[in-house]
Amino acid sequence: MAGYALKRLMTEYKELTTRPPEGIIAAPIDEDNFFEWECLITGPEETCFANGVFPARITFPQDYPLSPPKMRFTCGIFHPNIYADGRVCISILHAPGDDPTGYELSNERWSPVQSIEKILLSVVSMLAEPNDESPANVSAAKMWREDRAQFEKIADSLVRKTLCLPASEV
Amino acid sequence: MRVSAGLMIGGSCVATAATILNAFLINKQFYPSIVYLSKSNASMAVIYVQGIVLVYLMFQLLKSILFGDLRAAEAEHLSERTWHAVLETCLAFTVFRDDFSAIFVMQFIGLLFIKCFHWLADDRVDMMERSPVITLRFHLRMMTVLAALGFADSYFVSSAYFTTITRGASAQIVFGFEYAILLALVLHVTIKYLLHMHDLRNPQSWDNKAVYLLYAELFINLIRCLLYGFFAVVMLRVHTFPLFSVRPFYQSVRALHKAFLDVILSRRAINAMNSQFPVVSAEDLAAMDATCIICREEMTVDASPKRLPCSHVFHAHCLRSWFQRQQTCPTCRTDIWQGRNGAAAGGNAADAAANVADANVAGAQIGAGMPPFLPFLGHQFGFPQQPAGAGGAQPGAAQAGGQPGPFPHQIFYAPAPANRPEFMNLIPPPPLPMAGPPGMFPMMPPPPLPQVNTTQGTSSETPPVNPSYSQLSTEELRRMEGESREALLARLQAMDNIMVLLESAQMQMIQLATVTPIRPRPVVPSDESEQEAPGPSTDQVTSEEQEIPATSSAPSIFRTESPSTSSTAPSTSSPVTASSTPTTSSTRTPEAEEVRQRRLARLLGENANQ
């Protein structure tokens, strides 16, 4: 089973190398282990995450693409749909079938048709438009909903941190 | 970890050196120093720790030689399993507290040491499938490790077996079973290794590899469960309940259950695919985008791509793997069970065909209903058949009426049947005279007596009739009493006489009916009385005329028949004339016509008889 996953991952790596999507860089950590990828996601324009470069790690299961991979941001990021430890909570990364909590439609969850590029594009879209109805980080969701200015301020500080810039004195 | 490990190792070495140096300083000789060290608990503890450190260092050395650098997943698995193994070892120590000794501890540490290498080999073989780069050194390492581990496990199993046989039941049983289970693990790893090698050598993807891996896992887990079961039985007999083997046994059972379910799901998916989804031909592949969206590889006819009901095409093995967890189309998420629904629809069509067959059967039932319907029709036909039967009965009665015809004296009474229909039509109970001739004799006396009285009032010939009856009463009664032919004939004659009398009575009733409407007229009463006076005179004249032909016919009868019958004939003829006289009145032309018709019928009857 992992053989098919390996071939699939190699094919996707080749596609991402030849036609990289804008604002996304993804590749395996080591050529000996294609089941652990590291990627860099650029914050979407005209949002509080703009100009930011957020590193993340994707771990693929042995039965990929039948099961979804796991994605975790390795930097500190404050977002309603990202847990405190960096794990990403997005419908496309959830196992296929019906959602036990009823927030997601079955057609939004994982399918073998999905790919790494689609996953990363979905994450970028999530950064631009958080889903505050079923948040993974309740504090971030509440702040994003009630105190947008404070949320944007924290996001800006995180962006500066990822860019190794000094904190804003404003 | 490494820093802390280094500190521990350094500290242990320093402590050991210090201990040994101290012993030598105190005793200054080799043998006394050894005795001192062995008797001192603190010194022995330090030496034991050093021993563990040395074992750890040797493990690290062998690990680096055989496996190189460990990956994060492998290190994590190793630490987790080591922790569980140590816990189980402590539980084992509690079970075998009687056999607790330094050698015992050393054997358990050795077991743990070898177990670690087994786990590393297992993870490395799994990693073999994940890494695209497989070097020759990798193969050499794996073969060496598997061979060494297999040999070691076999040696220890046999050693434990022979030790148990020679010395009896002891802790060696535990070691024997542990190494047997490790041997099963080595077998499993070897099988996986061989399958992976075969897959790597084959340039194309090997579809059945997953199936073989699944069956191998099922087989190994089954062996493991059997070993644990056997081990539990032996331990219960020899020592006590083996608490330390509960967790591994549970894990083995769960793994077996999972493997079994996987096999079932795989088999089910394969059957569903082979039976329901058609294989796409080369032409169709050329026409469409021949890329499997699941594995992102080109589809060829050799891979037998399958087309789902929603017209999406995938590799057979890709679909099989996907269907083991979800029964939907990977692309459009259409429920594949709709295909089952389609099959169910086909089933419905079959049911519809069955319904049609049932309708045919219903038609057949209708056809079968015809027999029960036909009997109904038969009943309907039978119902009119009853009147037909009645009609048949009537002709029979007519024939019975005709039976007297052949008799000579009956020929004179042939006109009587002509009169009988009218008689029967007029009289409601016709079957009574036909049914009981003997019963009619008691009825004889009342009817003729009043009629005789009326005839006496009308004409003078009636008195001779009475004497004939009185005369015949004795003789004929005697004859009628018998059962001979003559008696029967006499009875028939008496019945004929009764018929004639009844007819005369009817005629008199008709006359009375005709007279009653004339009386209600107030103007006519005087005329009626006048007409009544000449009426009888004209009637007498007509009666005399009628008497002549009767007497003329009587001589012919006299010639043909006996005198007794001739005596009865005039008695019967006289009432006939008496009955005919009132009908011959000039004023009553329709009655005259009726009388004429009767005469004609009689003449015709006589001609037919002649």
PDB file of N, CA, C and O in Angstrom, chain B residues 63 83 91 97 106 148 153 207 212 250 253 279 299 322 408 415 433 486 488 515 522 527 532 610:
ATOM      1  N   LYS B  63      23.315  -1.182  17.100  1.00  0.00           N
ATOM      2  CA  LYS B  63      22.254  -0.450  16.396  1.00  0.00           C
ATOM      3  C   LYS B  63      22.872   0.421  15.309  1.00  0.00           C
ATOM      4  O   LYS B  63      22.395   0.455  14.173  1.00  0.00           O
ATOM      5  N   TRP B  83       9.418   0.771  26.930  1.00  0.00           N
ATOM      6  CA  TRP B  83       8.756   1.072  28.198  1.00  0.00           C
ATOM      7  C   TRP B  83       7.760  -0.027  28.560  1.00  0.00           C
ATOM      8  O   TRP B  83       7.741  -0.528  29.684  1.00  0.00           O
ATOM      9  N   LEU B  91       6.413  -7.157  35.986  1.00  0.00           N
ATOM     10  CA  LEU B  91       5.313  -8.053  36.339  1.00  0.00           C
ATOM     11  C   LEU B  91       5.782  -9.498  36.358  1.00  0.00           C
ATOM     12  O   LEU B  91       5.398 -10.286  37.226  1.00  0.00           O
ATOM     13  N   ARG B  97       9.061 -14.656  41.708  1.00  0.00           N
ATOM     14  CA  ARG B  97       9.899 -14.134  42.799  1.00  0.00           C
ATOM     15  C   ARG B  97      10.741 -15.242  43.418  1.00  0.00           C
ATOM     16  O   ARG B  97      11.821 -14.986  43.957  1.00  0.00           O
ATOM     17  N   MET B 106      19.706 -11.248  34.268  1.00  0.00           N
ATOM     18  CA  MET B 106      20.502 -11.157  33.053  1.00  0.00           C
ATOM     19  C   MET B 106      19.751 -11.727  31.856  1.00  0.00           C
ATOM     20  O   MET B 106      19.783 -11.172  30.754  1.00  0.00           O
ATOM     21  N   ALA B 148      20.476 -13.337  11.757  1.00  0.00           N
ATOM     22  CA  ALA B 148      20.988 -13.416  13.128  1.00  0.00           C
ATOM     23  C   ALA B 148      19.847 -13.568  14.122  1.00  0.00           C
ATOM     24  O   ALA B 148      19.900 -14.411  15.027  1.00  0.00           O
ATOM     25  N   ASP B 153      16.722 -16.661  17.970  1.00  0.00           N
ATOM     26  CA  ASP B 153      15.423 -17.073  18.497  1.00  0.00           C
ATOM     27  C   ASP B 153      15.305 -18.591  18.493  1.00  0.00           C
ATOM     28  O   ASP B 153      14.858 -19.201  19.477  1.00  0.00           O
ATOM     29  N   ASP B 207      -0.165  -5.425  -8.225  1.00  0.00           N
ATOM     30  CA  ASP B 207      -1.483  -5.194  -7.643  1.00  0.00           C
ATOM     31  C   ASP B 207      -1.778  -6.135  -6.483  1.00  0.00           C
ATOM     32  O   ASP B 207      -2.418  -5.752  -5.509  1.00  0.00           O
ATOM     33  N   TYR B 212      -1.399 -10.053  -0.571  1.00  0.00           N
ATOM     34  CA  TYR B 212      -0.474 -10.975   0.090  1.00  0.00           C
ATOM     35  C   TYR B 212      -0.055 -10.454   1.461  1.00  0.00           C
ATOM     36  O   TYR B 212       0.019 -11.215   2.434  1.00  0.00           O
ATOM     37  N   TYR B 250      -3.938  -9.330  24.314  1.00  0.00           N
ATOM     38  CA  TYR B 250      -5.038  -8.476  23.858  1.00  0.00           C
ATOM     39  C   TYR B 250      -4.669  -7.794  22.545  1.00  0.00           C
ATOM     40  O   TYR B 250      -5.476  -7.724  21.616  1.00  0.00           O
ATOM     41  N   VAL B 253      -4.935 -10.284  19.708  1.00  0.00           N
ATOM     42  CA  VAL B 253      -6.318 -10.586  19.336  1.00  0.00           C
ATOM     43  C   VAL B 253      -6.908  -9.431  18.537  1.00  0.00           C
ATOM     44  O   VAL B 253      -7.573  -9.621  17.518  1.00  0.00           O
ATOM     45  N   VAL B 279     -15.184  -3.259 -17.465  1.00  0.00           N
ATOM     46  CA  VAL B 279     -13.806  -2.874 -17.758  1.00  0.00           C
ATOM     47  C   VAL B 279     -13.821  -1.961 -18.983  1.00  0.00           C
ATOM     48  O   VAL B 279     -14.543  -2.212 -19.947  1.00  0.00           O
ATOM     49  N   MET B 299      -3.540   5.165 -17.236  1.00  0.00           N
ATOM     50  CA  MET B 299      -4.242   3.887 -17.180  1.00  0.00           C
ATOM     51  C   MET B 299      -4.055   3.148 -18.496  1.00  0.00           C
ATOM     52  O   MET B 299      -4.211   3.730 -19.571  1.00  0.00           O
ATOM     53  N   TRP B 322      -9.958   1.956  -2.157  1.00  0.00           N
ATOM     54  CA  TRP B 322     -10.873   3.002  -1.705  1.00  0.00           C
ATOM     55  C   TRP B 322     -12.176   2.406  -1.185  1.00  0.00           C
ATOM     56  O   TRP B 322     -12.736   2.874  -0.191  1.00  0.00           O
ATOM     57  N   PRO B 408    -109.467 -51.701 -27.116  1.00  0.00           N
ATOM     58  CA  PRO B 408    -110.643 -51.518 -28.000  1.00  0.00           C
ATOM     59  C   PRO B 408    -111.712 -50.654 -27.369  1.00  0.00           C
ATOM     60  O   PRO B 408    -112.173 -49.714 -27.988  1.00  0.00           O
ATOM     61  N   PRO B 415    -111.867 -39.504 -27.881  1.00  0.00           N
ATOM     62  CA  PRO B 415    -112.143 -38.080 -27.720  1.00  0.00           C
ATOM     63  C   PRO B 415    -111.898 -37.592 -26.304  1.00  0.00           C
ATOM     64  O   PRO B 415    -111.598 -36.431 -26.089  1.00  0.00           O
ATOM     65  N   PRO B 433    -105.664 -37.150  -9.720  1.00  0.00           N
ATOM     66  CA  PRO B 433    -106.304 -38.330 -10.325  1.00  0.00           C
ATOM     67  C   PRO B 433    -105.273 -39.262 -10.933  1.00  0.00           C
ATOM     68  O   PRO B 433    -105.431 -40.469 -10.899  1.00  0.00           O
ATOM     69  N   GLU B 486    -108.645 -57.911 -15.648  1.00  0.00           N
ATOM     70  CA  GLU B 486    -110.042 -57.447 -15.715  1.00  0.00           C
ATOM     71  C   GLU B 486    -110.313 -56.403 -14.643  1.00  0.00           C
ATOM     72  O   GLU B 486    -110.991 -55.402 -14.876  1.00  0.00           O
ATOM     73  N   LEU B 488    -108.154 -54.339 -13.311  1.00  0.00           N
ATOM     74  CA  LEU B 488    -107.503 -53.086 -13.687  1.00  0.00           C
ATOM     75  C   LEU B 488    -108.329 -52.363 -14.742  1.00  0.00           C
ATOM     76  O   LEU B 488    -108.525 -51.144 -14.679  1.00  0.00           O
ATOM     77  N   VAL B 515    -125.631 -17.391 -16.632  1.00  0.00           N
ATOM     78  CA  VAL B 515    -126.975 -16.956 -16.204  1.00  0.00           C
ATOM     79  C   VAL B 515    -126.886 -15.805 -15.231  1.00  0.00           C
ATOM     80  O   VAL B 515    -127.677 -14.863 -15.276  1.00  0.00           O
ATOM     81  N   PRO B 522    -132.440  -5.064 -14.500  1.00  0.00           N
ATOM     82  CA  PRO B 522    -133.816  -4.920 -13.955  1.00  0.00           C
ATOM     83  C   PRO B 522    -134.885  -5.005 -15.055  1.00  0.00           C
ATOM     84  O   PRO B 522    -135.958  -5.518 -14.833  1.00  0.00           O
ATOM     85  N   ASP B 527    -138.067 -11.014 -19.318  1.00  0.00           N
ATOM     86  CA  ASP B 527    -137.643 -11.698 -20.541  1.00  0.00           C
ATOM     87  C   ASP B 527    -136.893 -12.968 -20.201  1.00  0.00           C
ATOM     88  O   ASP B 527    -137.024 -13.984 -20.867  1.00  0.00           O
ATOM     89  N   GLU B 532    -136.409 -18.632 -20.386  1.00  0.00           N
ATOM     90  CA  GLU B 532    -136.165 -19.884 -19.674  1.00  0.00           C
ATOM     91  C   GLU B 532    -137.256 -20.913 -20.000  1.00  0.00           C
ATOM     92  O   GLU B 532    -136.958 -22.104 -20.115  1.00  0.00           O
ATOM     93  N   GLN B 610    -109.964 -45.516 -36.559  1.00  0.00           N
ATOM     94  CA  GLN B 610    -110.315 -46.484 -37.610  1.00  0.00           C
ATOM     95  C   GLN B 610    -109.124 -46.700 -38.540  1.00  0.00           C
ATOM     96  O   GLN B 610    -108.821 -47.837 -38.881  1.00  0.00           O
TER      97      GLN B 610
END
